[in-house]
PDB file of C-alpha atoms in Angstrom:
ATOM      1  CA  UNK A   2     153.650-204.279 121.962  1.00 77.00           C
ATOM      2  CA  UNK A   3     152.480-201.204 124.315  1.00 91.00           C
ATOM      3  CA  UNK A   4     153.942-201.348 127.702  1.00 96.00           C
ATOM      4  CA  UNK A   5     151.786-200.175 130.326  1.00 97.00           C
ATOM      5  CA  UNK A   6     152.524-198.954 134.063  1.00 97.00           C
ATOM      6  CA  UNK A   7     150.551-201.977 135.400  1.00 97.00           C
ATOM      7  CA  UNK A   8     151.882-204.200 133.289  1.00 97.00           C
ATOM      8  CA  UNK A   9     155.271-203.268 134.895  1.00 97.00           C
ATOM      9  CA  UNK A  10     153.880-203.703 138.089  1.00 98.00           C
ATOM     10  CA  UNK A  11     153.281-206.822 136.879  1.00 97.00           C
ATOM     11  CA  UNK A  12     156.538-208.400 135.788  1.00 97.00           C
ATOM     12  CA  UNK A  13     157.806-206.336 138.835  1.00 96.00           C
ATOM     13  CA  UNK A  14     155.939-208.406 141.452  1.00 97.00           C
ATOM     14  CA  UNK A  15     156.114-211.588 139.986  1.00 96.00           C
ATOM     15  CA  UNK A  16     159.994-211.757 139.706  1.00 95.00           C
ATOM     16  CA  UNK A  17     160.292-210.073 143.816  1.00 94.00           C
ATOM     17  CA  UNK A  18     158.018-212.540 144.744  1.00 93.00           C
ATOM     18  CA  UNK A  19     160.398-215.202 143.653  1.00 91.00           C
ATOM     19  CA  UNK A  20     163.327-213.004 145.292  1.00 91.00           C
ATOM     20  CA  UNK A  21     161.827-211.852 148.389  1.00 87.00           C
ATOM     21  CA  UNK A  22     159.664-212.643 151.499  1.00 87.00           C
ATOM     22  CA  UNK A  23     156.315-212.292 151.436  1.00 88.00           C
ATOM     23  CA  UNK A  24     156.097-209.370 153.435  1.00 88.00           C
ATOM     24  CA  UNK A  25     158.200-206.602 151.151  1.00 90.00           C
ATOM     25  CA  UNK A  26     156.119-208.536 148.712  1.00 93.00           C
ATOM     26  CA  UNK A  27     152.328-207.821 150.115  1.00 94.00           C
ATOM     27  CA  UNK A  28     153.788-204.375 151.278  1.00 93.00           C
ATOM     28  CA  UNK A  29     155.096-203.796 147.617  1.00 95.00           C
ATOM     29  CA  UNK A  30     151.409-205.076 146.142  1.00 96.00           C
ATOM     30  CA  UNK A  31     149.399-202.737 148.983  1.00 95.00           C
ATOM     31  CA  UNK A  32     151.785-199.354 147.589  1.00 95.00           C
ATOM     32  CA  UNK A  33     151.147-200.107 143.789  1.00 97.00           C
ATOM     33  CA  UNK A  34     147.377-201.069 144.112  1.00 96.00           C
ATOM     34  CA  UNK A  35     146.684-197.918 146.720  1.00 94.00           C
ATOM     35  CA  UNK A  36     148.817-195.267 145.160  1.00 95.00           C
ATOM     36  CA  UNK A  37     150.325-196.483 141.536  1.00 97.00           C
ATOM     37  CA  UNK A  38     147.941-198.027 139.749  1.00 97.00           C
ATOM     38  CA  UNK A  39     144.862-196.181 140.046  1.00 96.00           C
ATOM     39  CA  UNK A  40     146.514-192.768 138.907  1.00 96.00           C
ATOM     40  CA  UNK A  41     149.117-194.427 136.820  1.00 97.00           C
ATOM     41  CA  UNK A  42     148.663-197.859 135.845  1.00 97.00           C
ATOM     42  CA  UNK A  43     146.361-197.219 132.536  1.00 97.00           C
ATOM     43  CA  UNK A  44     149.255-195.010 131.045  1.00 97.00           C
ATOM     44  CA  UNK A  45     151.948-196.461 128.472  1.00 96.00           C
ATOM     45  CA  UNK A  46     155.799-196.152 129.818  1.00 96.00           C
ATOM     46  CA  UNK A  47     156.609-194.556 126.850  1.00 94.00           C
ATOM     47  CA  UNK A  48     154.154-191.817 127.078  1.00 95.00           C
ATOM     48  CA  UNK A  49     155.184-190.948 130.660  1.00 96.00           C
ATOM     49  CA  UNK A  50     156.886-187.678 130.847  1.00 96.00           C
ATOM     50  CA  UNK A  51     158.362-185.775 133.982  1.00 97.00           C
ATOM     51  CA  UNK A  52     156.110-183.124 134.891  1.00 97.00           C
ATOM     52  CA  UNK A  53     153.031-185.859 134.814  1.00 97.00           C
ATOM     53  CA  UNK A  54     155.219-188.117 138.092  1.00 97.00           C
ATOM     54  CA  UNK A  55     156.256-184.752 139.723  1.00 98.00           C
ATOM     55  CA  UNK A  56     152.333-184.235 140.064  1.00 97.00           C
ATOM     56  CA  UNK A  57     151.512-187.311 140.886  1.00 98.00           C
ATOM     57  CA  UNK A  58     154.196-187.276 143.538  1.00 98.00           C
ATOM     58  CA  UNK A  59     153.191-183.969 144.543  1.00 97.00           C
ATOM     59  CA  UNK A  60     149.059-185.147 144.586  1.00 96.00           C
ATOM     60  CA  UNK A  61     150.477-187.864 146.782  1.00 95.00           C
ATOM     61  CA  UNK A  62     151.510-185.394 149.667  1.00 95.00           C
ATOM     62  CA  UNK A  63     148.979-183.196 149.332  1.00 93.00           C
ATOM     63  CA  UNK A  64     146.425-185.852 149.875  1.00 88.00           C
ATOM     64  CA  UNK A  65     144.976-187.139 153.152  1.00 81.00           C
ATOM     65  CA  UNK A  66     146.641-190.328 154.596  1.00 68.00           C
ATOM     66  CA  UNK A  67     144.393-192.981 154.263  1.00 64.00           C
ATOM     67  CA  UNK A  68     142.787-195.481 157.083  1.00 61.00           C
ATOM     68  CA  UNK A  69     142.952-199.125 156.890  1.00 56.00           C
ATOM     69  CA  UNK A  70     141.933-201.594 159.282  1.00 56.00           C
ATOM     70  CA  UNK A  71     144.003-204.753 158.166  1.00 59.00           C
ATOM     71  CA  UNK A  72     147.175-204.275 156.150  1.00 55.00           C
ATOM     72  CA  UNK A  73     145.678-206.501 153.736  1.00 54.00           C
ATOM     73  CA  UNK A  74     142.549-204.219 153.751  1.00 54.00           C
ATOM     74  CA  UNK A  75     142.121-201.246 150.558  1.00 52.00           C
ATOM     75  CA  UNK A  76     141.923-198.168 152.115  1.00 51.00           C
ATOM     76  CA  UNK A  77     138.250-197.309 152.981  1.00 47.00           C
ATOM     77  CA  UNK A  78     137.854-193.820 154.819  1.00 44.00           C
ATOM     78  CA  UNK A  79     139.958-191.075 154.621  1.00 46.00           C
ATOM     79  CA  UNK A  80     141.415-188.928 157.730  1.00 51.00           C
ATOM     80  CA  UNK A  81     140.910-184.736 158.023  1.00 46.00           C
ATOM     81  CA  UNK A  82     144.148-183.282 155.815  1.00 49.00           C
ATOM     82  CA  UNK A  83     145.779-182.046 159.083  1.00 61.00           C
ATOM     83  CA  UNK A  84     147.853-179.078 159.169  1.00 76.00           C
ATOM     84  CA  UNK A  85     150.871-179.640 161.138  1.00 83.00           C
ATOM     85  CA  UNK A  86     153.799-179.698 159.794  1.00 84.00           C
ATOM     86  CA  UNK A  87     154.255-183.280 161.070  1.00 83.00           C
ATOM     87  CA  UNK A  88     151.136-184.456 159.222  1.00 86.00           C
ATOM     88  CA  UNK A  89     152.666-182.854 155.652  1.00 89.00           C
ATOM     89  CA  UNK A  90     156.297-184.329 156.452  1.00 89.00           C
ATOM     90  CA  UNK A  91     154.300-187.630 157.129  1.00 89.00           C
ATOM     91  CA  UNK A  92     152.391-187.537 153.494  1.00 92.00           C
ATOM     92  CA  UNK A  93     155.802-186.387 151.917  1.00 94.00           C
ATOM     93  CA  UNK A  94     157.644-189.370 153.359  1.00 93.00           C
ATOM     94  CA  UNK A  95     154.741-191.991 152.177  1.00 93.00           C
ATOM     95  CA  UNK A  96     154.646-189.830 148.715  1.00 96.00           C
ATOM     96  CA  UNK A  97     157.951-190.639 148.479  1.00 96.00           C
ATOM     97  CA  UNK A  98     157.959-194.606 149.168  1.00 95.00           C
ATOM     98  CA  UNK A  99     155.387-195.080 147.131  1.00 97.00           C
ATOM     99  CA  UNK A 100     157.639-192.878 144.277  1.00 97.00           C
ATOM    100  CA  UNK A 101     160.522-195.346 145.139  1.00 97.00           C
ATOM    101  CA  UNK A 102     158.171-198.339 144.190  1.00 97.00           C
ATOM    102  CA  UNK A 103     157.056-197.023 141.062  1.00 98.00           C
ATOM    103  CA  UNK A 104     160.822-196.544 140.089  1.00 98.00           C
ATOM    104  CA  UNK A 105     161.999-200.062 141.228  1.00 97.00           C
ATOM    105  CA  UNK A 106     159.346-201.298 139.139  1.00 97.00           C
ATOM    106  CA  UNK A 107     160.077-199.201 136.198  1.00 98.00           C
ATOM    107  CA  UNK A 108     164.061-199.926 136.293  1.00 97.00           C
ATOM    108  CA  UNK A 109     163.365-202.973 136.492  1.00 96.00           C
ATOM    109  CA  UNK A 110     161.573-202.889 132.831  1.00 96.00           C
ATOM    110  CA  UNK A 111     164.150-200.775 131.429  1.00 96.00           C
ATOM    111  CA  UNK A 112     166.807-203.427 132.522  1.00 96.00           C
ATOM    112  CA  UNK A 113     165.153-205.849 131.407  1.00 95.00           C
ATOM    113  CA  UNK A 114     164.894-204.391 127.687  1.00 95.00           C
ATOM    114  CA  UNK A 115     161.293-203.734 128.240  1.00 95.00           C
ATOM    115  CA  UNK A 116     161.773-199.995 128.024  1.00 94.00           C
ATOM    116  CA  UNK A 117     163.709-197.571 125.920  1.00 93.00           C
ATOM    117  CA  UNK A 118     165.129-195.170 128.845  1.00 95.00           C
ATOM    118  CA  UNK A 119     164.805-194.628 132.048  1.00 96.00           C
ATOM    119  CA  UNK A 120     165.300-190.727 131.913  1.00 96.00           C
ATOM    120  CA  UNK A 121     161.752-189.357 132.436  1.00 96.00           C
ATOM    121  CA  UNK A 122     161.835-190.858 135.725  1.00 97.00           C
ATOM    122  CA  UNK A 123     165.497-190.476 136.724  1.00 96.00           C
ATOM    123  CA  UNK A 124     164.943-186.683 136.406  1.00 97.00           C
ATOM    124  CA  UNK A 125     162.017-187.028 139.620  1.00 97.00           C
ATOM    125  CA  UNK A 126     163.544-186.788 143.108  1.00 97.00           C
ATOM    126  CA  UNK A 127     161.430-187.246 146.090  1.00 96.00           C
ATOM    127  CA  UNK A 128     160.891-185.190 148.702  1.00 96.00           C
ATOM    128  CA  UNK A 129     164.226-183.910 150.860  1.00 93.00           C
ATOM    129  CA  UNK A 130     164.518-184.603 154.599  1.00 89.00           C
ATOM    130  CA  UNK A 131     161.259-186.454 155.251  1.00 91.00           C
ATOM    131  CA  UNK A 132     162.439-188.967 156.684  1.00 85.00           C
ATOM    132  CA  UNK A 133     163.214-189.644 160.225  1.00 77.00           C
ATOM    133  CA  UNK A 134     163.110-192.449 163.065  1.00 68.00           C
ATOM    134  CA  UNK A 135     160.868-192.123 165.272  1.00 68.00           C
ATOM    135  CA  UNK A 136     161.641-191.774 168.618  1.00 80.00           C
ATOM    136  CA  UNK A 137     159.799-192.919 171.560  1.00 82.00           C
ATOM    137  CA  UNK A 138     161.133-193.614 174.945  1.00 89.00           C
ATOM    138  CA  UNK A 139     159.666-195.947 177.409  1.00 92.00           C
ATOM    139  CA  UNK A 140     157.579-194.687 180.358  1.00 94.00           C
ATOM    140  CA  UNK A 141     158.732-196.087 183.786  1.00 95.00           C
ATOM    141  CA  UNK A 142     155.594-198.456 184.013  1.00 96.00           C
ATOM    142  CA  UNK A 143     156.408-200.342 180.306  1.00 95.00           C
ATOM    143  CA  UNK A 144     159.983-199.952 181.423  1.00 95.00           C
ATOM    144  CA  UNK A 145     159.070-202.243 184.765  1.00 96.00           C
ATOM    145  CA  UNK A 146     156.554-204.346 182.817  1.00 97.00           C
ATOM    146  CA  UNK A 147     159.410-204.937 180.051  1.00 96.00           C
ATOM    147  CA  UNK A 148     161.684-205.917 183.110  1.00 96.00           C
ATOM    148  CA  UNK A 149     159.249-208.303 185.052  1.00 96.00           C
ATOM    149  CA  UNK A 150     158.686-210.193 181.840  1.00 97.00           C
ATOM    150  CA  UNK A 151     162.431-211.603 181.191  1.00 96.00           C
ATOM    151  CA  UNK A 152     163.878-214.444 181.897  1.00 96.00           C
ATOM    152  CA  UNK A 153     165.746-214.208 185.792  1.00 94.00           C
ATOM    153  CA  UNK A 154     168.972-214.382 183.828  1.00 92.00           C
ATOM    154  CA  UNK A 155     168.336-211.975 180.995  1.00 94.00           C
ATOM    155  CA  UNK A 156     166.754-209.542 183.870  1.00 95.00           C
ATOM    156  CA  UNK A 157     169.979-207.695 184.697  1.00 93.00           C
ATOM    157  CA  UNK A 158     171.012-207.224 180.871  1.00 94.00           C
ATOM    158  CA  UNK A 159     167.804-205.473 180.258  1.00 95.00           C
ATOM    159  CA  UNK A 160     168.490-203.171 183.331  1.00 95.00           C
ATOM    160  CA  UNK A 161     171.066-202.033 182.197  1.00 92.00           C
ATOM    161  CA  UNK A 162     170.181-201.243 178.838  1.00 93.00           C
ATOM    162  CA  UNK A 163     167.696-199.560 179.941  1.00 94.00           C
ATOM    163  CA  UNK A 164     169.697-197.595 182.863  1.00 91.00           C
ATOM    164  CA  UNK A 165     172.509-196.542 180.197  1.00 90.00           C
ATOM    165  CA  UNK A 166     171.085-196.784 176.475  1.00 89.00           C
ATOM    166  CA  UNK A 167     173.600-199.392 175.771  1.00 91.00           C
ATOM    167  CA  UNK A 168     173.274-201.723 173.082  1.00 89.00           C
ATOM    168  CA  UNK A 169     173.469-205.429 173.731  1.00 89.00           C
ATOM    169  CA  UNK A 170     177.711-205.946 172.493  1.00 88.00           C
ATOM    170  CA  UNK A 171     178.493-202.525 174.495  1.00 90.00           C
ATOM    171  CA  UNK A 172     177.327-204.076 177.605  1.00 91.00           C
ATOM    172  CA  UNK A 173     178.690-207.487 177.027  1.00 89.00           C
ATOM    173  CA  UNK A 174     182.711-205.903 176.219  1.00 90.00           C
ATOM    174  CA  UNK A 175     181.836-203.667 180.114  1.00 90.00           C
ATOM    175  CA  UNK A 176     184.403-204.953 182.899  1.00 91.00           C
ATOM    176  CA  UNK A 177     184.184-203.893 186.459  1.00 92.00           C
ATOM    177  CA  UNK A 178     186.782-201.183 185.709  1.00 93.00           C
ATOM    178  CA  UNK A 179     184.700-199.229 183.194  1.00 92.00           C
ATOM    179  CA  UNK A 180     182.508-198.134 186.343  1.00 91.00           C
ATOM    180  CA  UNK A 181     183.683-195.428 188.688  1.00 92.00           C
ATOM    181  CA  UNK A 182     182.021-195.448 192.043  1.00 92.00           C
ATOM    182  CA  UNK A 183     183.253-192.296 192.927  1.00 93.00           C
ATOM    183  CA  UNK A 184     181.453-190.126 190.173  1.00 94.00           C
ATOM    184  CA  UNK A 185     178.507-192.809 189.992  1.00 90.00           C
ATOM    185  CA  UNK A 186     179.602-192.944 185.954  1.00 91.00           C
ATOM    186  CA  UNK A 187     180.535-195.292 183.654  1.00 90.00           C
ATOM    187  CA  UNK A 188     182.334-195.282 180.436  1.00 91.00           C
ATOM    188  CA  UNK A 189     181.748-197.009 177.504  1.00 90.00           C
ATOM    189  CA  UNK A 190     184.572-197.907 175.095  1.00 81.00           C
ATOM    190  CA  UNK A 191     183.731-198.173 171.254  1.00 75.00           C
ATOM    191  CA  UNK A 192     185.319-201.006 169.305  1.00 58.00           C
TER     192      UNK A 192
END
């Protein structure tokens, strides 16, 4: 019979949910119930066509990022649409993992002979060069606090992570040797 966009969210969560944790699972539900299924759920697969996701998608970044207080919690309130262009790459990346949802769940039909093709949205891309890590550096006080909390014998390893950006197997390969007292510098082999 007709195959509907929420009934492919559907068969989508119930076979991750045997799969996966339950957190990619609740994360995967909050995405499809929030930004799927009220624009998208009511229509048939077979009736979706191209232009109707790339406006969706689009709709997506254009609109303002929601508030929540729980992460179980529907969105409630909505913020100001800010201008920066921080605040549109922001709406562009969440446009986009909600897009990559919508596919999972809709490749998942098609492989599973519930759908005819899988062209209308193959042919959607998301948005390019969104995404990227954030990057936050600690400030001397959480740096101390951070410090004062370890374990005595864990203390000294977290120093110097901190002191030289290693990570953890870096400093455990360092020898005496790698340091050089005279220029105060250190040198860091990579395996």
């Amino acid at each position: 019979g007709p195959y509907s966009v929420s009934d492919a969210v559907r068969d989508y969560l119930e076979e991750i949910t045997a799969e996966k944790p339950a957190r990619p699972v609740r994360d995967a539900r909050y995405i499809f119930e929030n930004s799927v299924l009220p624009e998208l759920g009511h229509l048939l697969i077979e009736n979706l066509n191209t232009d109707r996701l790339v406006r969706w998608r689009n709709a997506l970044a254009a609109r303002p990022l929601g508030v929540r207080k729980k992460r179980t919690a529907s969105i409630r309130a909505s913020r100001a649409v800010a201008g920066t262009d921080e605040a549109r790459r922001k709406r562009k990346a969440t446009a986009n993992r909600s897009l990559t949802m919508l596919k999972a769940a809709l490749n998942r039909a098609f492989h599973g002979g519930r759908v005819a093709s899988d062209m209308v949205w193959r042919k959607v891309k998301p948005f390019a060069r969104v995404e990227k890590p954030v990057i936050r550096y600690l400030s001397t006080d959480e740096a101390r606090r951070l410090v004062n909390a370890c374990p005595p014998d864990f203390r000294r390893l977290v120093q110097a992570a901190l002191l030289t950006g290693c990570r953890y197997s870096e400093l455990t390969t360092l020898s005496c040797v790698d340091f050089n007292t005279d220029s105060d510098t250190l040198t860091i082999r990579l395996a």
